[in-house]
PDB file of C-alpha atoms in Angstrom:
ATOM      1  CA  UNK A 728     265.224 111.013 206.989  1.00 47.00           C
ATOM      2  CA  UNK A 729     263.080 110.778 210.209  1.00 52.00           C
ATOM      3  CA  UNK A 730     260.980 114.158 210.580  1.00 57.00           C
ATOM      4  CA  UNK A 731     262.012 115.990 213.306  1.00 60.00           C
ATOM      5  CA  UNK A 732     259.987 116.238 216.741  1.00 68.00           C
ATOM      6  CA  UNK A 733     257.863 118.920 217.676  1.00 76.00           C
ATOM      7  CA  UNK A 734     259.029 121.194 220.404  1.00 85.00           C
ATOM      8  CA  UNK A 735     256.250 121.371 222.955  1.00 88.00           C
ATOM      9  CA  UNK A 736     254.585 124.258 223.804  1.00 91.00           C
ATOM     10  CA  UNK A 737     254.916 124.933 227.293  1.00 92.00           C
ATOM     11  CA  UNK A 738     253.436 128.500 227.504  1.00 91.00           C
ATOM     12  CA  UNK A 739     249.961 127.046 225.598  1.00 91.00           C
ATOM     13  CA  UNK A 740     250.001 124.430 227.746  1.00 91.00           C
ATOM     14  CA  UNK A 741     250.679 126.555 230.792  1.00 89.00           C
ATOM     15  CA  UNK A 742     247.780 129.351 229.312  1.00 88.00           C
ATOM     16  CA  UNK A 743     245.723 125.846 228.922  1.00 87.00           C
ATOM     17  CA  UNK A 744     246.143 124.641 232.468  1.00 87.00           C
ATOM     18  CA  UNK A 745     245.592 127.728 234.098  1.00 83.00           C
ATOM     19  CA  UNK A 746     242.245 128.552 232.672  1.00 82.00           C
ATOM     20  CA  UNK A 747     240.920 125.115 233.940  1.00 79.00           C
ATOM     21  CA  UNK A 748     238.361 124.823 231.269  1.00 78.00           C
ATOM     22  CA  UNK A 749     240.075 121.065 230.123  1.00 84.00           C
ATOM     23  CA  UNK A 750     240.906 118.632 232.186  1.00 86.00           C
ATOM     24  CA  UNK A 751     245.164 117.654 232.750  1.00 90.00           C
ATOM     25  CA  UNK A 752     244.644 114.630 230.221  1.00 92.00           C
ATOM     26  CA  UNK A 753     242.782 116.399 227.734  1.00 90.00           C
ATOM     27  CA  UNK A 754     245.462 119.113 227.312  1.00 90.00           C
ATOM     28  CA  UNK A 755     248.413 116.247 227.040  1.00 92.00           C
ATOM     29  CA  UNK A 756     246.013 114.385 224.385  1.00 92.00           C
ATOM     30  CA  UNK A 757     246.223 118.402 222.366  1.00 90.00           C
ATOM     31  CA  UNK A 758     249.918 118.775 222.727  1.00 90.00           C
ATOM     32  CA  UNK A 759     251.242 115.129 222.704  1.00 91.00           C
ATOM     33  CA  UNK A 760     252.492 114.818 226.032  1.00 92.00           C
ATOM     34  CA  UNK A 761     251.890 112.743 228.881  1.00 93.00           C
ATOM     35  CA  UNK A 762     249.370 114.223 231.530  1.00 91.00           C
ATOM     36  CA  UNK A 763     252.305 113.262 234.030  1.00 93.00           C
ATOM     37  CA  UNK A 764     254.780 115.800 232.267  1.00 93.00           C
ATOM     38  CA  UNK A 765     252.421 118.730 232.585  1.00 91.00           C
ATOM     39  CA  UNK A 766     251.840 117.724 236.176  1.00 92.00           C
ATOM     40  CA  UNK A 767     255.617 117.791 236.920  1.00 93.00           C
ATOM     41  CA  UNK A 768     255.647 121.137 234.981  1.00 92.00           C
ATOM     42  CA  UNK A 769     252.888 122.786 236.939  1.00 90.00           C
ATOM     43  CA  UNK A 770     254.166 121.999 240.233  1.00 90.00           C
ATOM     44  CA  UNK A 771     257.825 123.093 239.609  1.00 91.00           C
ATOM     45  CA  UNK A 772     256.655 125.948 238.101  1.00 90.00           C
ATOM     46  CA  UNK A 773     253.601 127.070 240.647  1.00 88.00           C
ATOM     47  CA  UNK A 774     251.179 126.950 237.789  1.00 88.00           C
ATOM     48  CA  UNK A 775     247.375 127.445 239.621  1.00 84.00           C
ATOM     49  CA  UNK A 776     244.589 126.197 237.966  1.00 82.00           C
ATOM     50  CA  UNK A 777     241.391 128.747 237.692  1.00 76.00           C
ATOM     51  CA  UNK A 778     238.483 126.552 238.094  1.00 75.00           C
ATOM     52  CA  UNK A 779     236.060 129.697 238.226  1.00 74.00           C
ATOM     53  CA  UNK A 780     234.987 128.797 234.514  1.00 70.00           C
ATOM     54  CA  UNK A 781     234.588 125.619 235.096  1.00 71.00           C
ATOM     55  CA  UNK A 782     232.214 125.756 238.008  1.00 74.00           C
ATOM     56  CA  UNK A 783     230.284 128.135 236.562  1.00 75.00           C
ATOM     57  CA  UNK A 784     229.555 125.934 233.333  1.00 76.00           C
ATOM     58  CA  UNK A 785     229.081 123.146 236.141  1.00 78.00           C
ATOM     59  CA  UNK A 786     226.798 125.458 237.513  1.00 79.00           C
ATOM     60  CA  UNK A 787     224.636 126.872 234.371  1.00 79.00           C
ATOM     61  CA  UNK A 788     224.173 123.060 233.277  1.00 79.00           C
ATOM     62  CA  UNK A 789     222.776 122.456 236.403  1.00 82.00           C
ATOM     63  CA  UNK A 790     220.606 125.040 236.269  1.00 80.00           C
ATOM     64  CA  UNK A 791     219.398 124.066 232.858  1.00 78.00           C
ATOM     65  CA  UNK A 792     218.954 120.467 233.605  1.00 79.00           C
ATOM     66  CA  UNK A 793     216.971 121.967 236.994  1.00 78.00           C
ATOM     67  CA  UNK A 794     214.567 123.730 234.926  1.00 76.00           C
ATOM     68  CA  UNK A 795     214.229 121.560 232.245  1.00 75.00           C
ATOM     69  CA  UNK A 796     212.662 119.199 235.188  1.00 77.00           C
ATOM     70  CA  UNK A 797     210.767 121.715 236.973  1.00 75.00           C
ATOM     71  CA  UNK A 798     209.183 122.686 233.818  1.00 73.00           C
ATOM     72  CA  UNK A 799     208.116 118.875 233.000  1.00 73.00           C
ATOM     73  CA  UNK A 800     207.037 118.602 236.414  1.00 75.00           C
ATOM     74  CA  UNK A 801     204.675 121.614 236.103  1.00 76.00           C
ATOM     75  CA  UNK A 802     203.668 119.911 232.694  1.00 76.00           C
ATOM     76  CA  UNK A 803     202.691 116.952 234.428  1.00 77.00           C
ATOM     77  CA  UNK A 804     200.782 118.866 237.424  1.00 75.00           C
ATOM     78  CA  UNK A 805     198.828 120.507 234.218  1.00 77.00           C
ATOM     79  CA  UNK A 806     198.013 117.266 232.662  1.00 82.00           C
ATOM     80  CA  UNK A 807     197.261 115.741 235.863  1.00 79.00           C
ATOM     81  CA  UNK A 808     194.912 118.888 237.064  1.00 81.00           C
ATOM     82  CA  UNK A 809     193.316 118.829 233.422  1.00 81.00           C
ATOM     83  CA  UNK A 810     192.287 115.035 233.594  1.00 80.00           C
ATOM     84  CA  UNK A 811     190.600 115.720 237.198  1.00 80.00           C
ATOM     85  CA  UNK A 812     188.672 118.491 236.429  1.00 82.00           C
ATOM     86  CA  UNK A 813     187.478 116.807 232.930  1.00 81.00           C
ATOM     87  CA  UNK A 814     186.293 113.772 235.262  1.00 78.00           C
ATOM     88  CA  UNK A 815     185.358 115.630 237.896  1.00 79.00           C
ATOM     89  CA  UNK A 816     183.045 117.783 235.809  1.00 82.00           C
ATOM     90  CA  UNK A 817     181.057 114.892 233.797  1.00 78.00           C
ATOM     91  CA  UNK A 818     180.525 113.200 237.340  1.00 77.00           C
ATOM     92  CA  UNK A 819     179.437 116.220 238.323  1.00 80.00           C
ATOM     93  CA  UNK A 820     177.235 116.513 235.441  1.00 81.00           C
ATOM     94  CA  UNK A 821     176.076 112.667 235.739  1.00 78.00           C
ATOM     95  CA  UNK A 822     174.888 113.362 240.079  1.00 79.00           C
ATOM     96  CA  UNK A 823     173.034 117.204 238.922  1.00 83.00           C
ATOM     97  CA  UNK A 824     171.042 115.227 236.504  1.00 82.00           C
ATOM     98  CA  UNK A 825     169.699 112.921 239.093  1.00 81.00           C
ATOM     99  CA  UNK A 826     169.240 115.278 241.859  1.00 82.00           C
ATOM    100  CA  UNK A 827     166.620 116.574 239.077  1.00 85.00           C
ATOM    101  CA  UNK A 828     165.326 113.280 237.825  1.00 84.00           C
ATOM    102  CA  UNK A 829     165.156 112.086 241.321  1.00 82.00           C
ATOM    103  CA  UNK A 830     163.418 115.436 242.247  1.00 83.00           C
ATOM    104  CA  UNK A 831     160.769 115.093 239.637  1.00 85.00           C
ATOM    105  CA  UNK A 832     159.926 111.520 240.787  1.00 83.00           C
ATOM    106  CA  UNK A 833     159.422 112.953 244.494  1.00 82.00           C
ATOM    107  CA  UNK A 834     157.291 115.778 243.340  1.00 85.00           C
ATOM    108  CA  UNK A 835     155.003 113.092 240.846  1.00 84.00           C
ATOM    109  CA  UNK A 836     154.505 110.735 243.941  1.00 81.00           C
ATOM    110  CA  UNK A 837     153.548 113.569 246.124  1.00 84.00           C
ATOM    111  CA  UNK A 838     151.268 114.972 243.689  1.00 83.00           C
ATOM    112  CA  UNK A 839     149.691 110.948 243.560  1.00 80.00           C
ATOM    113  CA  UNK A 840     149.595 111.189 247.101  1.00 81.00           C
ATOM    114  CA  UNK A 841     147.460 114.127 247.325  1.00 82.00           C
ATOM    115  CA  UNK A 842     145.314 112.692 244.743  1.00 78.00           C
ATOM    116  CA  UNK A 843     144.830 109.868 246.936  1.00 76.00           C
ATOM    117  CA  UNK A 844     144.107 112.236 250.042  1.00 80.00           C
ATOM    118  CA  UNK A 845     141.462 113.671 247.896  1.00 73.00           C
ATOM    119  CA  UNK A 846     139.682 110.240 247.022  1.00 70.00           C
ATOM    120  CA  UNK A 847     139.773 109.373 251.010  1.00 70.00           C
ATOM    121  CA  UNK A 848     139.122 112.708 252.475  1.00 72.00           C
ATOM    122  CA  UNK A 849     136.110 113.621 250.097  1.00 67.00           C
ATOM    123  CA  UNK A 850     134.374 111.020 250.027  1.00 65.00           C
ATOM    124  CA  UNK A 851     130.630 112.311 249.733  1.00 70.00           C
ATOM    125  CA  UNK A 852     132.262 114.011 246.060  1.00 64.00           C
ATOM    126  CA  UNK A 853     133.458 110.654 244.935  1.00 63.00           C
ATOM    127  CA  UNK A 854     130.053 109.296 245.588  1.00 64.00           C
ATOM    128  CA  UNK A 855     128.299 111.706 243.427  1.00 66.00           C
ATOM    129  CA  UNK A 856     130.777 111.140 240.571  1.00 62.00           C
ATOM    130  CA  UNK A 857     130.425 107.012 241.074  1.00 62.00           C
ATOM    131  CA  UNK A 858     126.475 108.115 240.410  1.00 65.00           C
ATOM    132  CA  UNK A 859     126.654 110.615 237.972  1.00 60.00           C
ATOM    133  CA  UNK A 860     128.812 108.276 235.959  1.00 61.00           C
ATOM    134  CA  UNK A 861     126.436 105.638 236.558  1.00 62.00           C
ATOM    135  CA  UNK A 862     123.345 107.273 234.990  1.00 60.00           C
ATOM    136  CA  UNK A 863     121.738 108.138 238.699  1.00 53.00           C
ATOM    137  CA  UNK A 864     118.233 109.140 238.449  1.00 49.00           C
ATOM    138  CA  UNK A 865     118.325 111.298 235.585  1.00 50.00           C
ATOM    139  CA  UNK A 866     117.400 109.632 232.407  1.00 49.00           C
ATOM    140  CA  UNK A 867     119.812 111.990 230.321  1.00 47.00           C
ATOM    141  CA  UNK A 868     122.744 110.425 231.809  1.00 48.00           C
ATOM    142  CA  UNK A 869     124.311 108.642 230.030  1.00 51.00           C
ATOM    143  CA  UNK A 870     125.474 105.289 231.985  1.00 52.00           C
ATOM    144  CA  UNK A 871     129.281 104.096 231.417  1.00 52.00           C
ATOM    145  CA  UNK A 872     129.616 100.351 230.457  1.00 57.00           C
ATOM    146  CA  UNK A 873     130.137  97.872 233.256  1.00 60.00           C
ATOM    147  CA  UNK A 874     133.673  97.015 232.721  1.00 58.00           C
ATOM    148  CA  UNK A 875     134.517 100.643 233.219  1.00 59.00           C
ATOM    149  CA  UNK A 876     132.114 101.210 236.347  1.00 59.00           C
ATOM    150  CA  UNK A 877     133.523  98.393 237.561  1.00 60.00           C
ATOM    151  CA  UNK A 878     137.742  99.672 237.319  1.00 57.00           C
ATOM    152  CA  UNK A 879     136.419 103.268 238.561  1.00 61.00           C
ATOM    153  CA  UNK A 880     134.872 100.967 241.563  1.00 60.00           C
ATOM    154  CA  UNK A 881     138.491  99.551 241.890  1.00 58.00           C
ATOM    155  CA  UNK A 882     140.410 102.590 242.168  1.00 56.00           C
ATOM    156  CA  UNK A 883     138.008 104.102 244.229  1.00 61.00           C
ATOM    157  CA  UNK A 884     137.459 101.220 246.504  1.00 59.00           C
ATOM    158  CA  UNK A 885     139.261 100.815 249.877  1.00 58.00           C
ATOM    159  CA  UNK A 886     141.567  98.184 249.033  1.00 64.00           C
ATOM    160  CA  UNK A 887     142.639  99.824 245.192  1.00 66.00           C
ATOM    161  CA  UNK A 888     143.653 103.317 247.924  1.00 66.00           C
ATOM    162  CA  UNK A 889     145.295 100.833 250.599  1.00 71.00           C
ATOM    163  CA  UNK A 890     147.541  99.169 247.310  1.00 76.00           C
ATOM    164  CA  UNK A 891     147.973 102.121 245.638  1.00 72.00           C
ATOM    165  CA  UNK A 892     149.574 103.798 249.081  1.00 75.00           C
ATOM    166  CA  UNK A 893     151.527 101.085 249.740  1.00 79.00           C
ATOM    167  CA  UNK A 894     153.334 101.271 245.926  1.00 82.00           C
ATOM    168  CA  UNK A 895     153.496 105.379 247.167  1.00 78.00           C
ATOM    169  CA  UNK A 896     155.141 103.676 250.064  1.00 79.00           C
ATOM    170  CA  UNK A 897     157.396 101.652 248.370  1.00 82.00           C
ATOM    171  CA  UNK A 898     158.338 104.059 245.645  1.00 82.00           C
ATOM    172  CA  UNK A 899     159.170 106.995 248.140  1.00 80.00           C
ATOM    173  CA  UNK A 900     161.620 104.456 250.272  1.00 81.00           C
ATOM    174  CA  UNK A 901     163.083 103.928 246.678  1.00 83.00           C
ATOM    175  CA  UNK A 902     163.264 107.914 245.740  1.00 81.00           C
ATOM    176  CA  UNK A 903     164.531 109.085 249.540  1.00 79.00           C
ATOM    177  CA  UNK A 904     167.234 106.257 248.847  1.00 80.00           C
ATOM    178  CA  UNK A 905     168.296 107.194 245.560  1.00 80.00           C
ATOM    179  CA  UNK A 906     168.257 110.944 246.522  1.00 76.00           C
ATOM    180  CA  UNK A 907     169.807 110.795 249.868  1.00 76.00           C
ATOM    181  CA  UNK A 908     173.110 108.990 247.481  1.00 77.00           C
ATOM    182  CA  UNK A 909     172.782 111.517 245.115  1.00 73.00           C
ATOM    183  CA  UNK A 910     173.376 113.715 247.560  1.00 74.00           C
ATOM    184  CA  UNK A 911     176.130 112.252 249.656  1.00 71.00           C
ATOM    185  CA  UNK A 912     174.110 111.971 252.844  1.00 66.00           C
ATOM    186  CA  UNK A 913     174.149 108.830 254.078  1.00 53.00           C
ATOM    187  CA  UNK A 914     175.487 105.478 252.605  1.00 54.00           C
ATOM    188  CA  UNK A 915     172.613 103.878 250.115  1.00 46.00           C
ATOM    189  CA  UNK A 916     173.388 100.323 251.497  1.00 52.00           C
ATOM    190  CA  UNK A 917     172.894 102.080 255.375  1.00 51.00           C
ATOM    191  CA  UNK A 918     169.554 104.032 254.587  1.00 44.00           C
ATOM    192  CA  UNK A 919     166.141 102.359 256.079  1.00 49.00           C
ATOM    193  CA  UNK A 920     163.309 104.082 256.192  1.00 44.00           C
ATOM    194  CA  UNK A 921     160.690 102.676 258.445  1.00 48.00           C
ATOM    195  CA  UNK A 922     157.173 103.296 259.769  1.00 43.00           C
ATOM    196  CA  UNK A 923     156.805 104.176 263.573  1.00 45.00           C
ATOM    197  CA  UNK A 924     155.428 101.124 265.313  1.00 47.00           C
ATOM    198  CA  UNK A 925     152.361 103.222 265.955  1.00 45.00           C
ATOM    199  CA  UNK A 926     151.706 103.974 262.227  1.00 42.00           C
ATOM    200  CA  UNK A 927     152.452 101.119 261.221  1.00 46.00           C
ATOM    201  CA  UNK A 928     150.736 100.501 257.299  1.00 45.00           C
ATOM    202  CA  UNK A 929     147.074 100.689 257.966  1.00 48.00           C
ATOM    203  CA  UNK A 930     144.348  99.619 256.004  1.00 49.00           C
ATOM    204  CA  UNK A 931     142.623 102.890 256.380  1.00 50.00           C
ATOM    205  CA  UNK A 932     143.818 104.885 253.235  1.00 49.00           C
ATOM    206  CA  UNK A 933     143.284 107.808 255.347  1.00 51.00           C
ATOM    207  CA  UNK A 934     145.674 106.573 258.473  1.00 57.00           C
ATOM    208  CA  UNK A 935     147.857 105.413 256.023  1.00 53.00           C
ATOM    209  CA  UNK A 936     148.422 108.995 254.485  1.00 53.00           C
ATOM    210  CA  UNK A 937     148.899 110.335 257.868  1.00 56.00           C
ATOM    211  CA  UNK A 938     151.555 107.257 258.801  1.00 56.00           C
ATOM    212  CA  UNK A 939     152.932 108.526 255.290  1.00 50.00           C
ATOM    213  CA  UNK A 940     153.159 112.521 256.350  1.00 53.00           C
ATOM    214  CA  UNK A 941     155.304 110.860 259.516  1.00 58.00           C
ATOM    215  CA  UNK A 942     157.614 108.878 257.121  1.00 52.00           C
ATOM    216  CA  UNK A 943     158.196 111.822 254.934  1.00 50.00           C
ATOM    217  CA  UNK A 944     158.976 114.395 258.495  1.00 53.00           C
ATOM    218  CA  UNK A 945     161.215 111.610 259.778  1.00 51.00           C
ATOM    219  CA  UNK A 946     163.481 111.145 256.977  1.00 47.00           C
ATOM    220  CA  UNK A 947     163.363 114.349 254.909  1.00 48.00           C
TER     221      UNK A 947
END
């Protein structure tokens, strides 16, 4: 014997529809009906729906979803900020150390530079060394050998001052370079640093340390 049908349940169905949390075909799929039934039903009956619920579960998932991304995005803005300022400081780290390499350099060349004022300016002091080292006149001097006489002659001599100021030179148009990038200045590739045509590299040690002082007053 065939089992007999359900009756439907109109007034669940009605309490379903009304509350507008399911959809028309998900409430036929519950109670066995066709989604076109309960639409008949509900408009010869007035049934409203009350969407209210539904929009605001719309509305909270939104939300969620919302601040589930602004949260990632502030994540990523972290991450991003973190990975700058880790770079940023080790550069930073890598151009302090030579600003202070490059400034020791400048203050070593100047300090050979003065030296080398020293041999030109005194020269009458020089002399007296050249002879004291040589023995002179006293007989209790001990004289230095001639291969060392000879290199003290070198240094001292005109042309050992006019090459040694001219690697000053070229050393110091190295360092103002190199410091002038380390400091952002000017372009490395744009920097020249050049004599004025009126001190122009003597061969007088002592007009070349002047030309030098204008070098150093034009480009510092």
């Amino acid at each position: 014997m065939a089992e007999a049908k359900k009756a439907t349940d109109w007034e669940r169905i009605e309490a379903d529809y009304r509350a507008g949390l399911l959809s028309v075909r998900e409430i036929a799929a519950t109670h066995g009906i066709s989604h076109t039934a309960i639409n008949k039903r509900a408009k010869a009956e007035g049934w409203d729906r009350d969407l209210s619920a539904k929009i605001k579960a719309k509305a909270e998932a939104l939300v969620s979803k919302r601040e589930v991304s602004a949260q990632v995005s502030t994540e990523r803005a972290e991450t991003d900020r973190a990975i700058i300022e880790a770079n940023a400081e080790v550069i930073a780290n890598v151009r302090l150390a030579h600003r202070k390499d490059i400034g020791r350099a400048r203050t070593l060349a100047m300090n050979l530079l003065a030296e080398l004022e020293a041999q030109t300016t005194d020269r009458e002091l020089f002399a007296k060394v050249a002879e004291l080292l040589s023995g002179g006149s006293d007989d209790d001097q001990i004289a230095l050998p001639d291969k060392m006489m000879d290199l003290y002659r070198a240094v001292t001599s005109l042309p050992g001052r006019t090459k040694t100021m001219k690697d000053l030179g070229d050393t110091l148009h190295k360092l103002i370079t190199l410091e002038r990038e380390a400091y952002n200045i000017a372009d490395p590739k744009k920097v020249e640093v050049t004599l004025p045509p009126s001190a122009a590299m003597p061969t007088d040690p002592i007009e070349a340390a002047k030309a030098y002082q204008e070098l150093m007053a034009g480009n510092s």
